[in-house]
Coordinates of C-alpha atoms and ligand atoms in Angstrom, one line a residue:
X397 CA 1.9 -1.3 22.4
X398 CA -1.2 -1.6 20.0
X399 CA -4.6 -1.1 21.3
X400 CA -7.5 -3.2 20.2
X401 CA -8.6 -2.0 16.5
X402 CA -11.4 0.6 16.1
X403 CA -14.3 -0.4 14.0
X404 CA -15.2 0.6 10.6
X405 CA -16.1 4.5 10.7
X406 CA -19.7 4.0 9.5
X407 CA -19.9 1.3 12.5
X408 CA -18.4 3.7 14.8
X409 CA -21.1 6.5 13.7
X410 CA -24.0 4.1 14.0
X411 CA -23.4 3.4 17.3
X412 CA -23.1 7.0 18.7
X413 CA -26.3 7.6 16.7
X414 CA -28.3 4.8 18.5
X415 CA -26.4 5.6 21.8
X416 CA -24.7 2.4 22.1
X417 CA -21.2 3.8 22.4
X418 CA -21.4 7.8 23.3
X419 CA -18.9 10.3 21.6
X420 CA -17.6 11.0 25.0
X421 CA -16.7 7.3 25.2
X422 CA -14.9 7.4 21.9
X423 CA -13.1 10.5 22.9
X424 CA -12.1 9.0 26.3
X425 CA -10.6 5.9 24.6
X426 CA -8.6 7.9 22.0
X427 CA -7.3 9.8 24.7
X428 CA -6.4 6.6 26.7
X429 CA -4.5 4.8 24.0
X430 CA -2.8 8.3 23.7
X431 CA -1.7 8.1 27.2
X432 CA -0.3 4.7 26.8
X433 CA 1.7 5.5 23.7
X434 CA 3.4 8.7 25.0
X435 CA 6.8 6.9 24.3
X436 CA 6.2 7.1 20.6
X437 CA 5.9 11.5 20.8
X438 CA 3.1 11.1 18.6
X439 CA 1.6 14.5 19.9
X440 CA 2.7 18.2 20.0
X441 CA -0.6 18.9 22.2
X442 CA -3.5 17.2 23.3
X443 CA -6.8 19.3 23.0
X444 CA -8.7 17.1 25.7
X445 CA -11.0 19.8 27.0
X446 CA -12.4 20.8 23.5
X447 CA -12.5 17.4 22.5
X448 CA -14.6 16.2 25.6
X449 CA -16.7 19.2 25.2
X450 CA -17.4 18.7 21.5
X451 CA -18.2 15.0 22.3
X452 CA -20.8 16.1 25.0
X453 CA -22.4 18.3 22.4
X454 CA -22.7 15.5 20.0
X455 CA -24.2 13.1 22.7
X456 CA -26.8 15.7 23.8
X457 CA -28.0 16.2 20.3
X458 CA -28.3 12.5 19.8
X459 CA -30.5 12.3 23.2
X460 CA -32.7 15.3 21.6
X461 CA -33.0 13.5 18.4
X462 CA -31.5 15.9 16.3
X463 CA -29.6 14.7 13.3
X464 CA -25.8 14.3 13.9
X465 CA -23.3 14.1 10.7
X466 CA -21.6 11.4 9.0
X467 CA -18.7 11.3 11.1
X468 CA -20.5 11.9 14.6
X469 CA -18.3 11.1 17.5
X470 CA -15.4 9.5 15.5
X471 CA -12.3 10.9 17.1
X472 CA -9.2 11.9 15.0
X473 CA -5.8 13.4 14.8
X474 CA -4.6 16.5 13.4
X475 CA -1.1 17.1 12.0
X476 CA 0.2 20.3 13.5
X477 CA 0.5 22.3 10.7
X478 CA -3.5 22.5 10.5
X479 CA -5.0 25.7 12.2
X480 CA -8.0 25.1 14.5
X481 CA -9.9 27.8 16.5
X482 CA -7.9 28.2 19.7
X483 CA -5.6 25.6 19.4
X484 CA -1.8 25.9 19.4
X485 CA -0.2 25.4 16.1
X486 CA 3.6 25.0 15.8
X487 CA 4.3 23.4 12.5
X488 CA 6.7 21.3 15.0
X489 CA 8.9 24.5 14.7
X490 CA 10.3 26.8 17.4
X491 CA 9.3 29.8 15.0
X492 CA 5.7 29.1 15.8
X493 CA 6.2 27.6 19.5
X494 CA 3.0 29.0 21.3
X495 CA 1.3 30.3 18.2
X496 CA -2.4 30.1 18.9
X497 CA -4.6 29.6 15.7
X498 CA -6.9 32.6 15.0
X499 CA -8.9 31.1 12.4
X500 CA -9.8 27.4 11.5
X501 CA -8.8 25.3 8.3
X502 CA -11.4 24.6 6.0
X503 CA -10.6 20.8 6.0
X504 CA -11.1 20.7 10.0
X505 CA -14.2 22.7 9.4
X506 CA -15.9 20.4 7.3
X507 CA -14.9 17.6 9.5
X508 CA -16.2 19.2 12.4
X509 CA -19.6 19.9 10.6
X510 CA -19.8 16.1 10.1
X511 CA -19.3 15.5 13.7
X512 CA -15.5 14.6 13.7
X513 CA -13.6 15.4 16.9
X514 CA -9.9 16.4 17.1
X515 CA -8.2 14.8 20.2
X516 CA -4.6 16.4 19.5
X517 CA -2.1 17.8 17.3
X518 CA 0.6 15.5 15.7
X519 CA 4.2 15.8 15.4
X520 CA 5.9 16.4 11.9
X521 CA 9.3 17.4 10.5
X522 CA 9.5 21.3 11.1
X523 CA 7.2 23.0 8.4
X524 CA 6.8 19.6 6.9
X525 CA 10.4 19.6 5.6
X526 CA 11.4 16.0 5.9
X527 CA 10.8 12.3 5.6
X528 CA 11.7 10.9 9.2
X529 CA 10.2 13.6 11.7
X530 CA 13.9 13.9 12.8
X531 CA 13.7 17.3 11.9
X532 CA 10.7 18.4 14.4
X533 CA 11.7 21.0 17.2
X534 CA 10.1 18.8 19.4
X535 CA 11.9 15.4 18.8
X536 CA 11.6 12.2 16.7
X537 CA 8.4 10.2 16.5
X538 CA 9.1 6.4 17.0
X539 CA 8.0 4.0 14.2
X540 CA 5.0 2.0 15.3
X541 CA 6.8 -1.5 14.9
X542 CA 10.2 -0.8 15.9
X543 CA 11.1 2.3 18.3
X544 CA 14.4 2.4 17.1
X545 CA 13.1 3.2 13.7
X546 CA 11.7 6.3 12.4
X547 CA 7.9 7.0 12.0
X548 CA 8.7 8.3 8.5
X549 CA 7.6 12.0 7.6
X550 CA 6.7 14.6 7.8
X551 CA 3.4 13.3 8.8
X552 CA 4.9 10.8 11.1
X553 CA 2.7 11.4 14.3
X554 CA -0.4 11.1 12.2
X555 CA 0.5 7.8 10.6
X556 CA 1.7 6.3 13.9
X557 CA -1.3 7.2 15.7
X558 CA -3.8 5.3 13.3
X559 CA -1.2 2.4 13.2
X560 CA -1.5 2.3 17.2
X561 CA -5.3 2.5 17.2
X562 CA -5.3 6.3 19.0
X563 CA -7.8 7.2 16.5
X564 CA -9.7 5.4 13.3
X565 CA -8.1 8.4 11.1
X566 CA -5.7 11.2 11.2
X567 CA -4.9 14.1 9.0
X568 CA -1.6 14.7 7.1
X569 CA -0.2 17.0 4.3
X570 CA 1.5 15.8 1.5
X571 CA 3.8 17.8 -0.9
X572 CA 6.3 15.3 -1.9
X573 CA 5.5 12.1 -0.1
X574 CA 4.6 13.0 3.4
X575 CA 1.2 11.0 3.9
X576 CA 2.2 8.2 1.5
X577 CA 5.6 7.6 3.1
X578 CA 4.9 7.3 6.9
X579 CA 1.8 5.4 5.8
X580 CA 4.0 2.8 4.4
X581 CA 6.2 2.6 7.2
X582 CA 3.6 1.9 9.7
X583 CA 1.2 -0.5 7.8
X584 CA -1.8 1.8 7.3
X585 CA -3.6 3.4 4.3
X586 CA -2.1 7.0 3.0
X587 CA -4.1 9.5 0.5
X588 CA -2.5 12.0 -1.3
X589 CA -5.6 13.1 -3.4
X590 CA -5.4 14.8 -6.8
X591 CA -4.0 18.6 -6.2
X592 CA -6.8 20.8 -5.4
X593 CA -9.2 18.1 -4.2
X594 CA -9.0 19.7 -0.4
X595 CA -8.8 23.4 0.3
X596 CA -5.5 24.6 2.1
X597 CA -7.1 27.5 3.6
X598 CA -5.6 27.4 7.2
X599 CA -2.7 25.0 6.7
X600 CA 0.9 26.0 6.8
X601 CA 1.9 26.5 3.4
X602 CA 5.3 24.5 2.3
X603 CA 5.3 24.3 -1.7
X604 CA 2.0 25.6 -3.1
X605 CA 2.4 23.9 -6.5
X606 CA 2.5 20.7 -4.8
X607 CA 1.1 21.1 -1.5
X608 CA -2.1 18.7 -0.8
X609 CA -4.3 17.6 2.4
X610 CA -4.9 13.9 3.0
X611 CA -5.6 11.2 5.4
X612 CA -4.6 8.5 7.3
X613 CA -7.0 5.3 7.7
X614 CA -6.9 1.5 8.8
X615 CA -9.1 0.7 5.5
X616 CA -9.8 2.1 2.1
X617 CA -13.4 2.8 2.9
X618 CA -12.9 4.6 5.7
X619 CA -10.1 7.0 3.9
X620 CA -12.8 7.6 1.1
X621 CA -15.5 8.7 3.5
X622 CA -13.2 11.1 5.3
X623 CA -11.6 12.6 1.9
X624 CA -15.1 13.0 0.5
X625 CA -16.1 15.1 3.6
X626 CA -13.2 17.6 3.2
X627 CA -12.9 17.9 -0.5
X628 CA -14.6 20.5 -2.7
X629 CA -14.4 23.9 -4.0
X630 CA -13.5 26.7 -1.5
X631 CA -13.5 30.4 -2.2
X632 CA -10.4 30.8 0.1
X633 CA -8.2 28.5 -2.0
X634 CA -8.7 29.3 -5.8
X635 CA -6.8 26.1 -6.8
X636 CA -9.7 23.6 -5.4
X637 CA -12.1 21.5 -7.3
X638 CA -14.8 19.2 -6.9
X639 CA -13.8 15.7 -6.7
X640 CA -16.1 12.8 -5.9
X641 CA -14.3 10.2 -3.9
X642 CA -17.2 7.8 -3.3
X643 CA -17.8 7.0 -7.2
X644 CA -18.0 3.4 -8.1
X645 CA -15.7 1.7 -10.7
X646 CA -16.8 -1.3 -12.3
X647 CA -14.7 -1.6 -15.3
X648 CA -11.8 -4.0 -15.2
X649 CA -8.9 -2.1 -14.7
X650 CA -5.8 -1.6 -16.6
X651 CA -2.6 -1.8 -14.3
X652 CA 1.0 -0.7 -15.3
X653 CA 3.7 -1.4 -13.0
X654 CA 6.3 0.9 -13.1
X655 CA 9.7 -1.0 -14.2
X656 CA 11.7 1.9 -13.5
X657 CA 11.1 1.8 -9.7
X658 CA 11.6 -1.9 -9.6
X659 CA 15.2 -2.2 -10.0
X660 CA 18.2 -3.3 -7.6
X661 CA 18.3 0.0 -6.4
X662 CA 15.3 -1.0 -4.2
X663 CA 15.5 -3.1 -1.0
X664 CA 15.0 -6.8 -1.9
X665 CA 12.4 -7.4 0.7
X666 CA 10.6 -4.6 -0.3
X667 CA 10.8 -5.9 -4.1
X668 CA 9.5 -9.2 -3.1
X669 CA 6.5 -7.9 -1.3
X670 CA 5.5 -5.8 -4.3
X671 CA 6.1 -8.3 -6.4
X672 CA 3.7 -10.6 -4.5
X673 CA 0.9 -7.9 -4.4
X674 CA 1.2 -7.7 -8.4
X675 CA 0.9 -11.2 -8.7
X676 CA -2.5 -11.1 -6.3
X677 CA -3.8 -8.5 -8.8
X678 CA -3.2 -10.6 -11.7
X679 CA -4.7 -13.8 -9.9
X680 CA -7.7 -11.6 -9.2
X681 CA -8.3 -10.8 -12.9
X682 CA -7.2 -7.3 -13.4
X683 CA -5.2 -6.4 -16.6
X684 CA -1.7 -6.0 -15.4
X685 CA 1.2 -5.1 -17.7
X686 CA 4.8 -3.3 -17.4
X687 CA 5.4 0.1 -18.4
X688 CA 9.0 2.0 -18.7
X689 CA 8.8 5.5 -17.7
X690 CA 12.2 7.1 -18.8
X691 CA 11.6 10.7 -17.4
X692 CA 10.8 9.8 -13.8
X693 CA 14.5 9.6 -12.8
X694 CA 14.6 13.2 -13.0
X695 CA 11.8 14.2 -10.6
X696 CA 14.0 13.9 -7.7
X697 CA 16.1 16.7 -8.8
X698 CA 13.3 18.5 -10.4
X699 CA 11.6 18.5 -7.1
X700 CA 14.5 19.6 -5.0
X701 CA 14.9 22.7 -7.0
X702 CA 11.3 23.7 -7.3
X703 CA 10.1 22.7 -3.9
X704 CA 12.9 24.8 -2.2
X705 CA 12.3 27.8 -4.2
X706 CA 8.4 27.9 -3.3
X707 CA 9.7 27.1 0.4
X708 CA 11.8 30.0 0.2
X709 CA 8.9 32.4 -0.8
X710 CA 6.8 31.1 1.7
X711 CA 8.8 31.1 4.8
X712 CA 9.8 34.5 3.9
X713 CA 6.4 35.7 5.9
X714 CA 8.2 34.4 9.2
X715 CA 10.2 37.6 10.0
X716 CA 9.8 37.9 13.6
X717 CA 7.6 40.8 13.7
X718 CA 4.0 39.6 12.4
X719 CA 4.1 36.3 14.3
X720 CA 6.4 33.8 15.3
X721 CA 9.2 33.7 17.4
X722 CA 11.0 37.1 17.7
X723 CA 14.8 36.8 19.2
X724 CA 15.3 38.6 22.3
X725 CA 18.9 40.1 21.8
X726 CA 17.9 41.8 18.3
X727 CA 18.0 45.7 18.1
X728 CA 18.1 46.4 14.3
X729 CA 15.5 45.5 11.9
X730 CA 18.0 43.3 10.0
X731 CA 19.0 41.8 13.6
X732 CA 15.4 41.2 14.3
X733 CA 15.0 39.3 10.7
X734 CA 18.4 37.5 11.1
X735 CA 18.6 36.3 14.6
X736 CA 14.7 35.4 14.8
X737 CA 14.9 33.1 11.6
X738 CA 18.3 31.6 12.6
X739 CA 16.7 30.6 16.1
X740 CA 13.2 30.0 15.0
X741 CA 14.2 27.5 12.0
X742 CA 15.6 24.0 12.1
X743 CA 18.7 23.3 9.9
X744 CA 16.7 21.5 7.2
X745 CA 14.3 24.9 6.9
X746 CA 17.4 26.7 6.5
X747 CA 18.9 24.7 3.9
X748 CA 15.8 24.9 1.8
X749 CA 15.5 28.7 2.2
X750 CA 19.2 28.7 1.1
X751 CA 18.7 26.5 -1.9
X752 CA 15.6 28.1 -3.0
X753 CA 16.8 31.7 -3.0
X754 CA 20.0 30.2 -4.9
X755 CA 17.9 28.5 -7.7
X756 CA 15.8 31.7 -7.8
X757 CA 18.6 34.2 -8.1
X758 CA 19.1 36.3 -11.4
X759 CA 22.1 34.4 -13.2
X760 CA 21.1 31.0 -11.7
X761 CA 17.4 31.1 -12.6
X762 CA 17.3 29.8 -16.1
X763 CA 20.0 26.9 -15.5
X764 CA 18.0 25.7 -12.3
X765 CA 14.3 26.7 -11.8
X766 CA 13.2 27.1 -15.3
X767 CA 15.0 24.0 -16.4
X768 CA 13.1 22.4 -13.8
X769 CA 9.9 23.7 -14.5
X770 CA 10.6 22.6 -18.3
X771 CA 11.6 18.8 -17.1
X772 CA 8.5 18.7 -14.8
X773 CA 6.4 19.6 -18.1
X774 CA 7.9 16.2 -19.8
X775 CA 7.3 14.2 -16.8
X776 CA 3.6 15.5 -16.6
X777 CA 3.3 14.7 -20.3
X778 CA 5.0 11.1 -19.9
X779 CA 2.3 10.5 -17.2
X780 CA -0.6 11.7 -19.8
X781 CA 0.6 9.2 -22.2
X782 CA 0.9 6.3 -19.8
X783 CA -2.9 7.0 -18.5
X784 CA -4.3 6.6 -22.1
X785 CA -3.1 2.9 -21.7
X786 CA -3.4 2.4 -18.2
X787 CA -5.9 3.2 -15.4
X788 CA -3.5 2.9 -12.4
X789 CA 0.2 2.7 -12.3
X790 CA 1.8 1.0 -9.4
X791 CA 5.8 0.8 -7.7
X792 CA 6.8 0.6 -3.9
X793 CA 5.9 3.6 -2.3
X794 CA 9.5 3.6 -0.6
X795 CA 12.9 2.1 -1.6
X796 CA 13.3 0.8 1.9
X797 CA 11.5 0.0 4.9
X798 CA 11.5 2.4 8.0
X799 CA 15.2 3.2 8.8
X800 CA 17.2 3.5 12.1
X801 CA 16.7 6.9 14.0
X802 CA 19.7 8.9 13.0
X803 CA 20.8 6.7 10.0
X804 CA 20.4 9.6 7.4
X805 CA 20.5 12.7 9.4
X806 CA 24.1 13.4 8.3
X807 CA 23.7 13.4 4.9
X808 CA 20.7 15.1 3.4
X809 CA 20.9 13.7 -0.2
X810 CA 20.4 10.1 1.3
X811 CA 17.4 11.5 3.0
X812 CA 15.9 13.0 -0.2
X813 CA 16.5 9.8 -2.1
X814 CA 13.8 8.2 0.2
X815 CA 11.4 10.4 -1.7
X816 CA 12.4 9.1 -5.4
X817 CA 9.0 7.2 -5.8
X818 CA 6.5 9.6 -4.1
X819 CA 7.8 12.9 -5.9
X820 CA 6.7 12.2 -9.2
X821 CA 3.0 12.0 -8.7
X822 CA 3.5 15.0 -6.8
X823 CA 5.1 17.4 -9.5
X824 CA 2.3 16.2 -11.8
X825 CA -0.8 16.8 -9.2
X826 CA -1.9 13.4 -9.5
X827 CA -3.7 11.2 -6.8
X828 CA -1.8 8.5 -5.3
X829 CA -2.3 6.3 -2.3
X830 CA 0.1 4.0 -0.4
X831 CA -1.5 0.7 0.7
X832 CA 0.1 -1.9 3.2
X833 CA 1.1 -4.8 1.2
X834 CA 3.1 -6.8 3.5
X835 CA 5.8 -7.1 6.2
X836 CA 9.5 -7.8 6.2
X837 CA 10.8 -10.8 8.1
X838 CA 11.8 -8.4 10.8
X839 CA 8.2 -7.2 10.9
X840 CA 8.6 -3.8 9.2
X841 CA 5.9 -2.3 7.2
X842 CA 5.9 -2.2 3.5
X843 CA 3.7 -0.1 1.1
X844 CA 2.8 -0.2 -2.5
X845 CA 1.8 3.1 -4.3
X846 CA -1.1 3.1 -6.5
X847 CA -1.1 6.1 -8.8
X848 CA -4.3 7.7 -10.7
X849 CA -4.8 10.4 -13.6
X850 CA -6.0 13.6 -12.4
X851 CA -9.2 13.3 -10.5
X852 CA -9.4 9.3 -10.7
X853 CA -9.0 9.3 -6.7
X854 CA -12.0 7.2 -6.6
X855 CA -10.5 4.5 -9.0
X856 CA -7.3 3.6 -6.8
X857 CA -9.0 3.8 -4.0
X858 CA -11.6 1.2 -5.2
X859 CA -8.9 -0.6 -6.2
X860 CA -7.2 -0.6 -2.8
X861 CA -10.7 -1.6 -1.3
X862 CA -11.1 -4.5 -3.5
X863 CA -7.6 -5.8 -2.7
X864 CA -8.3 -5.7 1.0
X865 CA -10.9 -8.1 0.6
X866 CA -8.4 -10.6 -1.4
X867 CA -7.3 -13.2 1.1
X868 CA -4.1 -12.6 3.1
X869 CA -2.4 -9.4 2.7
Ligands
LIG272 N1 10.4 14.3 2.2 C1 9.8 15.2 1.4 C2 10.4 16.4 1.6 O1 11.2 16.5 2.4 C3 8.2 15.3 1.3 C4 7.8 16.4 2.5 C5 6.4 16.4 2.5 O2 5.8 16.1 1.8 N2 5.7 17.3 3.2 O3 10.2 17.4 0.8

């Protein structure tokens, strides 16, 4: 089912400010669509009372003539690995079932200050480990175009929420593709910003050297607006930088199509749709050329060494004592640790902890972790050279459209291979967006990925915006 589309965010806000449509009406509409879309399994929890209360406060301010922010009365959906005051935060894992957040993530605080209203927390692969939401303790989220297929992941719930018109935007996290891949699978725009653009304070950590916070929207302008509100330095996350997402670019962009990801390994229909998008760029007068990047093929193995290492460290805090699930039968300390972690983690979480501790262990550290970090440097270097010649690099977001539920669950490597095109920019901390490029004959969405140099988020989003205006997509 698909509800009538939300208008662009500035129009929604204009109506809230003028009183033409109240914030309460917007929230009620979002909740009604969410109710209709129940069978997609988008939400882990709905924050109805709080959302209506916040909407009422905004409407009262409007009536009293008090200024309201640039996202006033706009409902949104929050991935369930963000902490929000008093709201349950599970990261879709039994480990955090029933955990109530004692604080609010910086990104959420900023959105709230601008007047946006969270209506619920969306489903993900537990601890964001995965690319299909099949690793969620609360069950899979269904694809917006075909319920036999996956939503993608890990931010699957947020992507489907925007695709089905529950809300005009939603938040996600992207460590190796978790915003871009589900965006591609559901025909919405997904933004993974330059590393450090948005504070991670108050967000459940996965892999701290590549974790980023971004959003889903139906159009590039809305995405820029939301990113701009959230971004900026924060003393609670020392990796943060200032980044202007609204900056305009007027120069003729030089676009490099990455040939290494335009091969027979990619689904035929995906290739055709991406090639069509490239032709449109060419027709529109951009300077389009091809580029070969020979180190990118190592990105996937590097990612699946570095990320599990960081995952193993970040998950060490779930010991069954300080917070989270504690096993009932455990008596001794090692039993509390062991049983609580055994019961609280999903198989994929455990697999990553095992791999991570293995690659970090003495005797194997040099051969795996250190080697991977060295290759990572080569990848960063190759991007640096490419961005001397190009403003934007382009490739498909994923090698296939959304796959069937259960199709890849028996073989983790098959699942990991879906990330082959999204992990390279993550390792280098680069901004990358997935924009809808078209649909397959059977109606599945296909995304194209636009990658920029560090800090050039506004450039790739400008390009995405200009292409939206260009005839049929
Ligand atoms: N699918 C990738 C993984 O499983 C990306 C996950 C993410 O970005 N959180 O690691």
